[in-house]
Every structure is written in C-alpha cells, then in structure tokens.
PDB file of C-alpha atoms in Angstrom:
ATOM      1  CA  MET W  20      98.418  80.577 117.229  1.00 64.00           C
ATOM      2  CA  ALA W  21      94.730  80.260 118.104  1.00 73.00           C
ATOM      3  CA  GLY W  22      94.927  76.513 117.642  1.00 84.00           C
ATOM      4  CA  LEU W  23      97.980  76.264 119.888  1.00 87.00           C
ATOM      5  CA  TYR W  24      96.236  78.292 122.581  1.00 88.00           C
ATOM      6  CA  ARG W  25      93.155  76.085 122.418  1.00 95.00           C
ATOM      7  CA  ASN W  26      95.226  72.933 122.738  1.00 92.00           C
ATOM      8  CA  LEU W  27      97.077  74.257 125.771  1.00 91.00           C
ATOM      9  CA  ALA W  28      93.915  75.576 127.405  1.00 89.00           C
ATOM     10  CA  PHE W  29      92.176  72.280 126.725  1.00 92.00           C
ATOM     11  CA  MET W  30      94.924  70.240 128.371  1.00 92.00           C
ATOM     12  CA  MET W  31      95.026  72.498 131.414  1.00 93.00           C
ATOM     13  CA  HIS W  32      91.251  72.429 131.817  1.00 93.00           C
ATOM     14  CA  GLY W  33      91.051  68.722 131.107  1.00 92.00           C
ATOM     15  CA  SER W  34      93.784  67.804 133.570  1.00 93.00           C
ATOM     16  CA  LYS W  35      91.656  69.275 136.335  1.00 96.00           C
ATOM     17  CA  HIS W  36      88.173  68.206 135.282  1.00 97.00           C
ATOM     18  CA  PHE W  37      88.216  65.323 132.782  1.00 98.00           C
ATOM     19  CA  GLY W  38      90.113  62.609 134.623  1.00 97.00           C
ATOM     20  CA  ARG W  39      89.341  60.533 137.713  1.00 97.00           C
ATOM     21  CA  GLN W  40      90.134  63.473 139.998  1.00 97.00           C
ATOM     22  CA  GLY W  41      87.511  65.614 138.276  1.00 98.00           C
ATOM     23  CA  TYR W  42      84.876  62.926 138.595  1.00 98.00           C
ATOM     24  CA  GLU W  43      85.606  62.340 142.268  1.00 98.00           C
ATOM     25  CA  ALA W  44      85.349  66.047 143.009  1.00 98.00           C
ATOM     26  CA  ALA W  45      82.075  66.415 141.102  1.00 98.00           C
ATOM     27  CA  SER W  46      80.549  63.247 142.575  1.00 98.00           C
ATOM     28  CA  LYS W  47      80.619  64.719 146.077  1.00 98.00           C
ATOM     29  CA  HIS W  48      77.650  66.822 145.012  1.00 97.00           C
ATOM     30  CA  PHE W  49      75.667  64.155 143.146  1.00 98.00           C
ATOM     31  CA  ASP W  50      72.090  63.326 144.060  1.00 95.00           C
ATOM     32  CA  ASP W  51      71.907  59.599 143.387  1.00 96.00           C
ATOM     33  CA  SER W  52      68.163  59.268 143.836  1.00 97.00           C
ATOM     34  CA  VAL W  53      67.577  59.571 140.088  1.00 97.00           C
ATOM     35  CA  MET W  54      70.026  56.731 139.462  1.00 98.00           C
ATOM     36  CA  GLN W  55      67.726  54.293 141.260  1.00 97.00           C
ATOM     37  CA  GLN W  56      65.024  54.589 138.614  1.00 98.00           C
ATOM     38  CA  ARG W  57      64.091  51.638 136.421  1.00 98.00           C
ATOM     39  CA  LEU W  58      63.663  51.356 132.662  1.00 99.00           C
ATOM     40  CA  ASP W  59      61.191  48.499 132.498  1.00 98.00           C
ATOM     41  CA  GLY W  60      59.014  48.728 129.388  1.00 98.00           C
ATOM     42  CA  ARG W  61      61.345  51.206 127.704  1.00 99.00           C
ATOM     43  CA  THR W  62      63.311  50.403 124.559  1.00 99.00           C
ATOM     44  CA  CYS W  63      66.875  51.693 124.349  1.00 99.00           C
ATOM     45  CA  LEU W  64      69.297  51.492 121.422  1.00 99.00           C
ATOM     46  CA  VAL W  65      73.050  51.872 121.873  1.00 99.00           C
ATOM     47  CA  THR W  66      75.442  51.978 118.912  1.00 99.00           C
ATOM     48  CA  GLY W  67      78.984  50.700 119.275  1.00 98.00           C
ATOM     49  CA  ALA W  68      77.696  48.530 122.093  1.00 99.00           C
ATOM     50  CA  ASN W  69      80.086  45.585 122.180  1.00 97.00           C
ATOM     51  CA  GLN W  70      83.031  47.252 123.919  1.00 97.00           C
ATOM     52  CA  GLY W  71      84.186  50.282 125.886  1.00 97.00           C
ATOM     53  CA  LEU W  72      81.630  52.851 126.946  1.00 98.00           C
ATOM     54  CA  GLY W  73      78.923  51.237 124.825  1.00 98.00           C
ATOM     55  CA  ARG W  74      79.352  47.897 126.577  1.00 98.00           C
ATOM     56  CA  GLN W  75      79.376  49.492 130.024  1.00 99.00           C
ATOM     57  CA  LEU W  76      76.284  51.534 129.234  1.00 99.00           C
ATOM     58  CA  SER W  77      74.532  48.451 127.860  1.00 99.00           C
ATOM     59  CA  GLU W  78      75.073  46.708 131.189  1.00 99.00           C
ATOM     60  CA  GLU W  79      73.750  49.726 133.098  1.00 99.00           C
ATOM     61  CA  LEU W  80      70.596  49.974 130.998  1.00 99.00           C
ATOM     62  CA  ALA W  81      69.927  46.227 130.967  1.00 99.00           C
ATOM     63  CA  ALA W  82      70.389  46.053 134.744  1.00 99.00           C
ATOM     64  CA  ARG W  83      67.572  48.594 135.056  1.00 99.00           C
ATOM     65  CA  GLY W  84      65.189  46.448 133.037  1.00 99.00           C
ATOM     66  CA  ALA W  85      65.366  48.129 129.632  1.00 99.00           C
ATOM     67  CA  THR W  86      64.544  46.361 126.406  1.00 99.00           C
ATOM     68  CA  LEU W  87      67.984  46.817 124.922  1.00 99.00           C
ATOM     69  CA  LEU W  88      69.063  46.871 121.288  1.00 99.00           C
ATOM     70  CA  MET W  89      72.845  46.547 121.079  1.00 99.00           C
ATOM     71  CA  VAL W  90      74.062  47.777 117.699  1.00 99.00           C
ATOM     72  CA  CYS W  91      77.396  46.272 116.710  1.00 99.00           C
ATOM     73  CA  ARG W  92      79.322  46.109 113.457  1.00 98.00           C
ATOM     74  CA  ASP W  93      80.841  42.653 113.980  1.00 98.00           C
ATOM     75  CA  PRO W  94      78.206  39.912 114.421  1.00 98.00           C
ATOM     76  CA  THR W  95      80.530  37.521 116.257  1.00 98.00           C
ATOM     77  CA  ARG W  96      81.706  40.080 118.800  1.00 98.00           C
ATOM     78  CA  GLY W  97      78.212  41.471 119.032  1.00 99.00           C
ATOM     79  CA  LYS W  98      76.694  38.084 119.845  1.00 99.00           C
ATOM     80  CA  ALA W  99      79.294  37.485 122.543  1.00 99.00           C
ATOM     81  CA  ALA W 100      78.632  40.928 124.038  1.00 99.00           C
ATOM     82  CA  VAL W 101      74.859  40.368 124.099  1.00 99.00           C
ATOM     83  CA  GLN W 102      75.283  37.018 125.829  1.00 99.00           C
ATOM     84  CA  ALA W 103      77.652  38.553 128.378  1.00 99.00           C
ATOM     85  CA  VAL W 104      75.238  41.405 129.160  1.00 99.00           C
ATOM     86  CA  GLN W 105      72.341  38.984 129.508  1.00 99.00           C
ATOM     87  CA  THR W 106      74.331  36.787 131.882  1.00 99.00           C
ATOM     88  CA  LYS W 107      75.648  39.637 133.992  1.00 98.00           C
ATOM     89  CA  THR W 108      72.339  41.475 134.378  1.00 99.00           C
ATOM     90  CA  GLY W 109      69.847  38.622 134.203  1.00 99.00           C
ATOM     91  CA  ASN W 110      67.938  40.580 131.560  1.00 99.00           C
ATOM     92  CA  LYS W 111      67.131  38.346 128.604  1.00 98.00           C
ATOM     93  CA  ASP W 112      65.433  41.134 126.652  1.00 99.00           C
ATOM     94  CA  VAL W 113      68.744  42.183 125.109  1.00 99.00           C
ATOM     95  CA  GLN W 114      69.012  41.894 121.342  1.00 99.00           C
ATOM     96  CA  LEU W 115      71.800  42.201 118.806  1.00 99.00           C
ATOM     97  CA  LYS W 116      71.356  44.452 115.791  1.00 99.00           C
ATOM     98  CA  VAL W 117      74.190  44.231 113.275  1.00 99.00           C
ATOM     99  CA  CYS W 118      74.937  47.548 111.606  1.00 99.00           C
ATOM    100  CA  ASP W 119      77.979  49.461 110.425  1.00 99.00           C
ATOM    101  CA  ILE W 120      77.262  53.103 111.271  1.00 99.00           C
ATOM    102  CA  SER W 121      79.784  54.271 108.656  1.00 98.00           C
ATOM    103  CA  ASP W 122      77.780  52.488 105.920  1.00 98.00           C
ATOM    104  CA  LEU W 123      74.632  54.439 105.049  1.00 97.00           C
ATOM    105  CA  SER W 124      72.970  51.433 103.410  1.00 98.00           C
ATOM    106  CA  SER W 125      73.513  49.451 106.601  1.00 99.00           C
ATOM    107  CA  VAL W 126      72.050  52.299 108.672  1.00 99.00           C
ATOM    108  CA  ALA W 127      69.038  52.524 106.368  1.00 99.00           C
ATOM    109  CA  ALA W 128      68.494  48.765 106.595  1.00 99.00           C
ATOM    110  CA  LEU W 129      68.523  48.879 110.396  1.00 99.00           C
ATOM    111  CA  ALA W 130      66.066  51.757 110.480  1.00 99.00           C
ATOM    112  CA  ALA W 131      63.763  49.942 108.038  1.00 99.00           C
ATOM    113  CA  GLU W 132      63.889  46.776 110.158  1.00 99.00           C
ATOM    114  CA  LEU W 133      62.982  48.655 113.332  1.00 99.00           C
ATOM    115  CA  LYS W 134      60.153  50.528 111.618  1.00 98.00           C
ATOM    116  CA  ALA W 135      58.758  47.315 110.146  1.00 98.00           C
ATOM    117  CA  GLY W 136      58.873  45.760 113.597  1.00 98.00           C
ATOM    118  CA  GLY W 137      56.791  48.559 115.073  1.00 98.00           C
ATOM    119  CA  VAL W 138      59.493  49.534 117.549  1.00 98.00           C
ATOM    120  CA  LYS W 139      58.859  52.548 119.746  1.00 99.00           C
ATOM    121  CA  LEU W 140      62.223  53.920 120.750  1.00 99.00           C
ATOM    122  CA  HIS W 141      62.601  55.675 124.100  1.00 99.00           C
ATOM    123  CA  LEU W 142      66.354  56.216 124.001  1.00 99.00           C
ATOM    124  CA  LEU W 143      68.935  56.429 121.205  1.00 99.00           C
ATOM    125  CA  VAL W 144      72.570  56.679 122.244  1.00 99.00           C
ATOM    126  CA  ASN W 145      74.909  57.584 119.386  1.00 99.00           C
ATOM    127  CA  ASN W 146      78.046  56.064 120.855  1.00 99.00           C
ATOM    128  CA  ALA W 147      79.757  54.358 117.901  1.00 98.00           C
ATOM    129  CA  GLY W 148      82.932  56.163 116.953  1.00 97.00           C
ATOM    130  CA  VAL W 149      86.395  55.732 115.477  1.00 97.00           C
ATOM    131  CA  MET W 150      89.683  57.601 115.401  1.00 97.00           C
ATOM    132  CA  VAL W 151      91.608  56.531 112.313  1.00 96.00           C
ATOM    133  CA  HIS W 152      95.013  58.129 111.827  1.00 96.00           C
ATOM    134  CA  GLU W 153      95.542  57.283 108.164  1.00 95.00           C
ATOM    135  CA  ARG W 154      93.209  58.281 105.392  1.00 94.00           C
ATOM    136  CA  GLN W 155      90.686  55.510 104.824  1.00 96.00           C
ATOM    137  CA  ARG W 156      87.546  55.466 102.708  1.00 97.00           C
ATOM    138  CA  THR W 157      84.266  53.668 103.168  1.00 97.00           C
ATOM    139  CA  GLN W 158      82.711  51.696 100.301  1.00 94.00           C
ATOM    140  CA  ASP W 159      80.815  54.916  99.512  1.00 94.00           C
ATOM    141  CA  GLY W 160      84.104  56.796  99.152  1.00 97.00           C
ATOM    142  CA  LEU W 161      83.695  58.773 102.370  1.00 98.00           C
ATOM    143  CA  ASP W 162      86.360  59.544 104.937  1.00 98.00           C
ATOM    144  CA  VAL W 163      85.940  56.866 107.634  1.00 98.00           C
ATOM    145  CA  ASN W 164      86.172  59.258 110.571  1.00 98.00           C
ATOM    146  CA  PHE W 165      83.571  61.585 109.083  1.00 98.00           C
ATOM    147  CA  ALA W 166      81.276  58.781 107.922  1.00 98.00           C
ATOM    148  CA  THR W 167      81.186  57.189 111.368  1.00 98.00           C
ATOM    149  CA  ASN W 168      81.403  60.105 113.756  1.00 99.00           C
ATOM    150  CA  THR W 169      79.413  62.772 111.926  1.00 99.00           C
ATOM    151  CA  LEU W 170      77.325  61.429 109.064  1.00 99.00           C
ATOM    152  CA  GLY W 171      76.335  58.043 110.448  1.00 98.00           C
ATOM    153  CA  CYS W 172      75.008  59.316 113.768  1.00 98.00           C
ATOM    154  CA  PHE W 173      73.249  62.182 111.982  1.00 99.00           C
ATOM    155  CA  VAL W 174      71.492  59.869 109.526  1.00 99.00           C
ATOM    156  CA  ILE W 175      70.455  57.247 112.053  1.00 99.00           C
ATOM    157  CA  SER W 176      68.983  59.963 114.279  1.00 99.00           C
ATOM    158  CA  LEU W 177      66.890  61.344 111.425  1.00 99.00           C
ATOM    159  CA  LEU W 178      65.754  57.925 110.232  1.00 99.00           C
ATOM    160  CA  LEU W 179      64.683  56.894 113.721  1.00 99.00           C
ATOM    161  CA  GLU W 180      62.793  60.124 114.408  1.00 99.00           C
ATOM    162  CA  PRO W 181      59.350  58.510 113.853  1.00 99.00           C
ATOM    163  CA  LEU W 182      60.178  55.786 116.384  1.00 99.00           C
ATOM    164  CA  LEU W 183      61.352  58.362 118.916  1.00 99.00           C
ATOM    165  CA  VAL W 184      58.257  60.512 118.419  1.00 99.00           C
ATOM    166  CA  ALA W 185      56.026  57.451 118.812  1.00 99.00           C
ATOM    167  CA  ALA W 186      57.621  56.746 122.206  1.00 99.00           C
ATOM    168  CA  ALA W 187      57.672  60.348 123.450  1.00 98.00           C
ATOM    169  CA  PRO W 188      58.879  61.497 125.851  1.00 98.00           C
ATOM    170  CA  SER W 189      62.107  60.083 124.454  1.00 99.00           C
ATOM    171  CA  LYS W 190      65.762  61.073 124.233  1.00 99.00           C
ATOM    172  CA  VAL W 191      68.761  61.109 121.915  1.00 99.00           C
ATOM    173  CA  ILE W 192      72.260  61.347 123.371  1.00 99.00           C
ATOM    174  CA  PHE W 193      75.417  61.965 121.350  1.00 99.00           C
ATOM    175  CA  VAL W 194      78.600  60.692 122.982  1.00 99.00           C
ATOM    176  CA  SER W 195      80.838  63.579 122.014  1.00 99.00           C
ATOM    177  CA  SER W 196      84.219  64.498 123.495  1.00 98.00           C
ATOM    178  CA  GLY W 197      85.883  67.371 125.285  1.00 98.00           C
ATOM    179  CA  GLY W 198      88.348  67.318 122.419  1.00 97.00           C
ATOM    180  CA  MET W 199      85.747  69.251 120.420  1.00 98.00           C
ATOM    181  CA  LEU W 200      86.718  72.297 122.483  1.00 98.00           C
ATOM    182  CA  THR W 201      89.909  72.546 120.417  1.00 98.00           C
ATOM    183  CA  GLN W 202      88.067  72.898 117.109  1.00 98.00           C
ATOM    184  CA  LYS W 203      85.796  75.322 115.308  1.00 98.00           C
ATOM    185  CA  LEU W 204      82.704  74.066 113.513  1.00 99.00           C
ATOM    186  CA  ASP W 205      84.267  72.910 110.243  1.00 97.00           C
ATOM    187  CA  VAL W 206      81.826  72.769 107.347  1.00 98.00           C
ATOM    188  CA  ASP W 207      84.195  73.370 104.443  1.00 96.00           C
ATOM    189  CA  ASP W 208      86.427  70.313 104.787  1.00 97.00           C
ATOM    190  CA  MET W 209      84.270  67.614 106.328  1.00 97.00           C
ATOM    191  CA  GLN W 210      86.097  64.922 104.329  1.00 95.00           C
ATOM    192  CA  ASN W 211      89.446  66.139 105.722  1.00 96.00           C
ATOM    193  CA  GLU W 212      90.827  66.453 102.190  1.00 95.00           C
ATOM    194  CA  HIS W 213      92.673  69.705 102.723  1.00 94.00           C
ATOM    195  CA  MET W 214      94.819  68.735 105.694  1.00 94.00           C
ATOM    196  CA  ARG W 215      98.527  69.165 104.974  1.00 90.00           C
ATOM    197  CA  SER W 216      98.985  65.704 106.435  1.00 95.00           C
ATOM    198  CA  TYR W 217      96.134  63.562 107.674  1.00 97.00           C
ATOM    199  CA  ASP W 218      95.585  63.981 111.424  1.00 96.00           C
ATOM    200  CA  GLY W 219      93.075  61.554 112.903  1.00 97.00           C
ATOM    201  CA  THR W 220      92.992  63.343 116.250  1.00 96.00           C
ATOM    202  CA  VAL W 221      91.984  66.622 114.617  1.00 97.00           C
ATOM    203  CA  ALA W 222      89.466  64.850 112.356  1.00 98.00           C
ATOM    204  CA  TYR W 223      87.904  63.210 115.419  1.00 98.00           C
ATOM    205  CA  ALA W 224      87.696  66.489 117.332  1.00 98.00           C
ATOM    206  CA  ARG W 225      86.060  68.180 114.339  1.00 98.00           C
ATOM    207  CA  ASP W 226      83.482  65.406 114.206  1.00 99.00           C
ATOM    208  CA  LYS W 227      82.781  65.771 117.912  1.00 99.00           C
ATOM    209  CA  ARG W 228      82.230  69.518 117.487  1.00 99.00           C
ATOM    210  CA  ARG W 229      79.739  68.747 114.728  1.00 99.00           C
ATOM    211  CA  GLN W 230      77.929  66.307 117.013  1.00 99.00           C
ATOM    212  CA  VAL W 231      77.395  69.088 119.550  1.00 99.00           C
ATOM    213  CA  ALA W 232      76.032  71.380 116.846  1.00 99.00           C
ATOM    214  CA  ILE W 233      73.782  68.608 115.504  1.00 99.00           C
ATOM    215  CA  ALA W 234      72.423  67.943 118.999  1.00 99.00           C
ATOM    216  CA  GLU W 235      71.661  71.636 119.433  1.00 99.00           C
ATOM    217  CA  ARG W 236      69.760  71.846 116.158  1.00 99.00           C
ATOM    218  CA  LEU W 237      67.842  68.603 116.677  1.00 99.00           C
ATOM    219  CA  ALA W 238      66.866  69.772 120.160  1.00 99.00           C
ATOM    220  CA  GLU W 239      65.302  72.842 118.540  1.00 99.00           C
ATOM    221  CA  LEU W 240      63.601  70.935 115.732  1.00 98.00           C
ATOM    222  CA  TRP W 241      62.168  68.235 117.979  1.00 99.00           C
ATOM    223  CA  ALA W 242      61.320  70.345 121.027  1.00 95.00           C
ATOM    224  CA  ASN W 243      57.584  70.196 120.327  1.00 98.00           C
ATOM    225  CA  LYS W 244      57.650  66.495 119.479  1.00 98.00           C
ATOM    226  CA  GLY W 245      58.620  65.251 122.920  1.00 98.00           C
ATOM    227  CA  VAL W 246      62.162  64.234 121.926  1.00 99.00           C
ATOM    228  CA  GLY W 247      64.982  65.628 124.059  1.00 99.00           C
ATOM    229  CA  VAL W 248      68.441  65.784 122.486  1.00 99.00           C
ATOM    230  CA  TYR W 249      71.734  66.155 124.339  1.00 99.00           C
ATOM    231  CA  SER W 250      75.461  65.657 123.902  1.00 99.00           C
ATOM    232  CA  MET W 251      77.985  64.687 126.529  1.00 99.00           C
ATOM    233  CA  HIS W 252      81.646  64.186 127.323  1.00 99.00           C
ATOM    234  CA  PRO W 253      82.510  60.951 129.165  1.00 98.00           C
ATOM    235  CA  GLY W 254      85.726  62.445 130.456  1.00 98.00           C
ATOM    236  CA  TRP W 255      89.093  60.838 129.968  1.00 97.00           C
ATOM    237  CA  THR W 256      87.968  57.236 130.398  1.00 96.00           C
ATOM    238  CA  LEU W 257      90.160  54.163 130.161  1.00 92.00           C
ATOM    239  CA  THR W 258      88.998  51.948 127.303  1.00 91.00           C
ATOM    240  CA  GLU W 259      90.707  49.712 124.768  1.00 88.00           C
ATOM    241  CA  GLY W 260      89.803  52.299 122.140  1.00 87.00           C
ATOM    242  CA  VAL W 261      91.813  54.970 123.944  1.00 89.00           C
ATOM    243  CA  LYS W 262      94.806  52.669 124.309  1.00 90.00           C
ATOM    244  CA  LYS W 263      94.729  51.835 120.619  1.00 89.00           C
ATOM    245  CA  SER W 264      93.813  55.198 119.109  1.00 91.00           C
ATOM    246  CA  ILE W 265      95.893  57.585 121.215  1.00 91.00           C
ATOM    247  CA  PRO W 266      98.642  55.509 122.870  1.00 91.00           C
ATOM    248  CA  SER W 267     100.870  58.476 123.712  1.00 89.00           C
ATOM    249  CA  PHE W 268      97.993  60.190 125.532  1.00 87.00           C
ATOM    250  CA  TYR W 269      97.178  56.951 127.319  1.00 85.00           C
ATOM    251  CA  ASN W 270     100.778  56.420 128.438  1.00 88.00           C
ATOM    252  CA  PHE W 271     101.027  59.968 129.772  1.00 85.00           C
ATOM    253  CA  TYR W 272      97.712  59.974 131.687  1.00 86.00           C
ATOM    254  CA  LYS W 273      97.152  56.278 132.366  1.00 84.00           C
ATOM    255  CA  ASP W 274      97.171  56.711 136.152  1.00 90.00           C
ATOM    256  CA  LYS W 275      94.566  59.476 135.981  1.00 94.00           C
ATOM    257  CA  PHE W 276      91.862  57.990 133.774  1.00 96.00           C
ATOM    258  CA  ARG W 277      88.282  57.404 134.838  1.00 97.00           C
ATOM    259  CA  ASP W 278      87.055  53.831 134.878  1.00 97.00           C
ATOM    260  CA  PRO W 279      84.227  52.898 132.464  1.00 97.00           C
ATOM    261  CA  GLY W 280      81.594  53.200 135.193  1.00 98.00           C
ATOM    262  CA  GLN W 281      82.643  56.769 135.888  1.00 99.00           C
ATOM    263  CA  GLY W 282      82.770  57.475 132.156  1.00 98.00           C
ATOM    264  CA  THR W 283      79.205  56.303 131.601  1.00 99.00           C
ATOM    265  CA  ASP W 284      77.751  57.856 134.761  1.00 99.00           C
ATOM    266  CA  THR W 285      76.522  60.946 132.931  1.00 99.00           C
ATOM    267  CA  LEU W 286      75.021  58.820 130.158  1.00 99.00           C
ATOM    268  CA  VAL W 287      72.989  56.894 132.718  1.00 99.00           C
ATOM    269  CA  TYR W 288      71.998  60.155 134.392  1.00 99.00           C
ATOM    270  CA  LEU W 289      70.776  61.639 131.114  1.00 99.00           C
ATOM    271  CA  ALA W 290      68.859  58.443 130.331  1.00 99.00           C
ATOM    272  CA  LEU W 291      67.057  58.505 133.678  1.00 99.00           C
ATOM    273  CA  GLN W 292      66.577  62.179 134.512  1.00 99.00           C
ATOM    274  CA  ASP W 293      63.272  63.980 133.998  1.00 98.00           C
ATOM    275  CA  PRO W 294      63.600  65.884 130.685  1.00 98.00           C
ATOM    276  CA  ALA W 295      62.158  68.969 132.377  1.00 98.00           C
ATOM    277  CA  LYS W 296      65.302  69.084 134.511  1.00 98.00           C
ATOM    278  CA  LEU W 297      67.697  68.833 131.565  1.00 99.00           C
ATOM    279  CA  GLN W 298      68.996  71.572 129.263  1.00 99.00           C
ATOM    280  CA  PRO W 299      67.816  70.959 125.676  1.00 99.00           C
ATOM    281  CA  GLY W 300      70.842  70.654 123.420  1.00 99.00           C
ATOM    282  CA  GLY W 301      73.131  70.828 126.429  1.00 99.00           C
ATOM    283  CA  PHE W 302      76.671  69.449 126.474  1.00 99.00           C
ATOM    284  CA  TYR W 303      77.028  67.457 129.700  1.00 99.00           C
ATOM    285  CA  LEU W 304      79.859  66.260 131.897  1.00 99.00           C
ATOM    286  CA  ASP W 305      79.440  64.876 135.411  1.00 99.00           C
ATOM    287  CA  ARG W 306      75.659  65.337 135.315  1.00 99.00           C
ATOM    288  CA  ALA W 307      75.829  69.073 134.574  1.00 99.00           C
ATOM    289  CA  PRO W 308      75.750  71.174 131.391  1.00 99.00           C
ATOM    290  CA  GLN W 309      79.144  72.550 130.448  1.00 99.00           C
ATOM    291  CA  ALA W 310      80.505  75.454 128.436  1.00 98.00           C
ATOM    292  CA  LYS W 311      80.826  74.503 124.772  1.00 99.00           C
ATOM    293  CA  HIS W 312      83.719  76.839 124.076  1.00 98.00           C
ATOM    294  CA  LEU W 313      86.982  77.617 125.821  1.00 96.00           C
ATOM    295  CA  THR W 314      87.417  81.159 127.076  1.00 94.00           C
ATOM    296  CA  LEU W 315      89.077  83.158 124.279  1.00 93.00           C
ATOM    297  CA  GLY W 316      89.041  80.009 122.160  1.00 93.00           C
ATOM    298  CA  CYS W 317      87.269  81.716 119.228  1.00 95.00           C
ATOM    299  CA  THR W 318      85.214  78.639 118.328  1.00 97.00           C
ATOM    300  CA  GLN W 319      81.711  80.129 118.517  1.00 98.00           C
ATOM    301  CA  TYR W 320      79.509  79.619 115.466  1.00 98.00           C
ATOM    302  CA  SER W 321      76.291  81.079 114.149  1.00 98.00           C
ATOM    303  CA  ALA W 322      72.941  79.543 113.255  1.00 98.00           C
ATOM    304  CA  LYS W 323      73.784  80.179 109.594  1.00 98.00           C
ATOM    305  CA  GLU W 324      76.888  78.017 109.927  1.00 98.00           C
ATOM    306  CA  VAL W 325      74.765  75.207 111.362  1.00 98.00           C
ATOM    307  CA  ASP W 326      72.397  75.735 108.421  1.00 98.00           C
ATOM    308  CA  ARG W 327      75.348  75.174 106.098  1.00 98.00           C
ATOM    309  CA  LEU W 328      76.305  72.022 107.989  1.00 98.00           C
ATOM    310  CA  TRP W 329      72.730  70.750 107.666  1.00 97.00           C
ATOM    311  CA  SER W 330      72.590  71.410 103.953  1.00 97.00           C
ATOM    312  CA  GLN W 331      75.794  69.461 103.301  1.00 96.00           C
ATOM    313  CA  LEU W 332      75.039  66.366 105.371  1.00 96.00           C
TER     314      LEU W 332
END
C-alpha cells in the first residue's frame, strides 16, 4: 500500500512541477545574472555526453568557454557529437573520452588516463544512465541498471577525487530523477535479484535514490576539500531516451514535457553558481533545493543505512 501511495503522490506532484508548466512557473522567479558567467580555463567532464541531456549540457558548457571532456561509450557516435558541439559553439577545446560507465575496468582506465595527463577537474557531471527493462548483465556479471546508474557513477567520482581536489573549488553533480521519490534506499537487493519479475522502472528509481544518498555522503566527506557535491532532477524532459525507455509515459505526457534546454537549466545553474550559495548535498530542481521525500512517503533513511550502502559498493 505504501508503494501505491508513493506512486500516486509522485504523479500528482510531478504533473504540477516536473513538466513544462512547472518550469515556466518557476522561471518567473529566476535571476539569470549567474547564467551569464563564463567557464574559460575550467575543465568539465560530462558522462553520457553524446545525446539527450548530456549533449545539451555539453553545448551549454562549451558555449561558455569550458575545456570539455565528453565521455561517451560509442566512439563513432561520440566523435560525431564532439564535432557537432565544436561546430555549434565555436569551441575547439572539446575532447572525446571513450568509456563505458557500466564497465569498471573502462572507468579505471579513464581515470588513470586523466591522472597521467595532469588534468585538474573543475566539474564532474554524472549524467550517463540507462533504464533496461529485461535482466541484463555486464561482462563483470553485474545488473546493467545498477552497474551504470549506481556503481559506475560512484566509482568514477571516487577515482577522480584527486583531480577535483586539485582544482578546488570544484563540483560534482549527479543527474538523478524525481522517480527516486517513489523508492526507499535499497541496500539489500542492489542487483535486483529478488524482484518477482524484473521491473526496469523500479530498478532505475532505486538507483536514483542511491545517487541522492551518495551525493549527500560525498558532500560531507569532501566539505573540507573544496569539492561541492549535489544531485538534481531535470524534470520530465523530452529526450530519445525517454521515448525509448518509457514509451507509455511519453505517449501520455508528450505534450507536457520540458525541452532539453529547460531540462538542463538547473545543471547549468549548479555549474555556474557560487558554491557558498548552494546547499551541500542538496537535491535540486529549477535552481532550488527540493524535498527528498514525499510527505507520508516513509522513505527516510538513517546514516547507518548509508554506511551499509557505502560498505557494499
């Protein structure tokens, strides 16, 4: 019953705040002065950068002069995306880094390459994500949803910590989802092995809840190192990934979705805003920290539960 209530409450709340209507209402109160800032001389890394939100964000960062590292799994699509971003923005300091975030050896290789190159990283955006609806395993035998959405972004953040500290003040942003509001912090079935039938939507929402918890803990651990950590919800944004992964949801709400620019607005805001004006570990939507739990949703968790999550990742 609790799960049913959360799903209903989520849809009611989301229908008002997560779509285009919610963005337009919130944007009436935006102060756009921060959005005029530049990123010249700052190195930014975006995972899942060749399409959707990652591609849109890459264009926004490159247009502001950032040295941009676009992390993509497919080298052919990645190369095309890099060339397109360079052409559109006029910024030639945009580089392709090939890495499969679900593959820990690939993540480790990327981190080693960046360290060897002496990179100082000012911004890490953990955007890469999947929603697979049938049970699939990585070459390491891990559930694909978990490996990409939880473990991969956790590991790359830890491995790149020295680069972030070297560039301080720096930031890490996890592209989470409002769908996490429907789920508790699941630590006992992270591989989704005990589902009666595999549900990719639930697996994804569980991962996104874990991302919020990871961001909270990293914000605490890195507070004195000059690294700010945040999570955010892009709202219900129209992307090819949404069309493919949740077609029924897309068909029902397709006239109410945000466009990619509206979906990435908060990401750009977090990248540009003075860290002193941001909430460490905050979960953001439309440039403001949001509640991380639905009223009466019974999804709160303790520090000990986050400790358990940490010990099992």
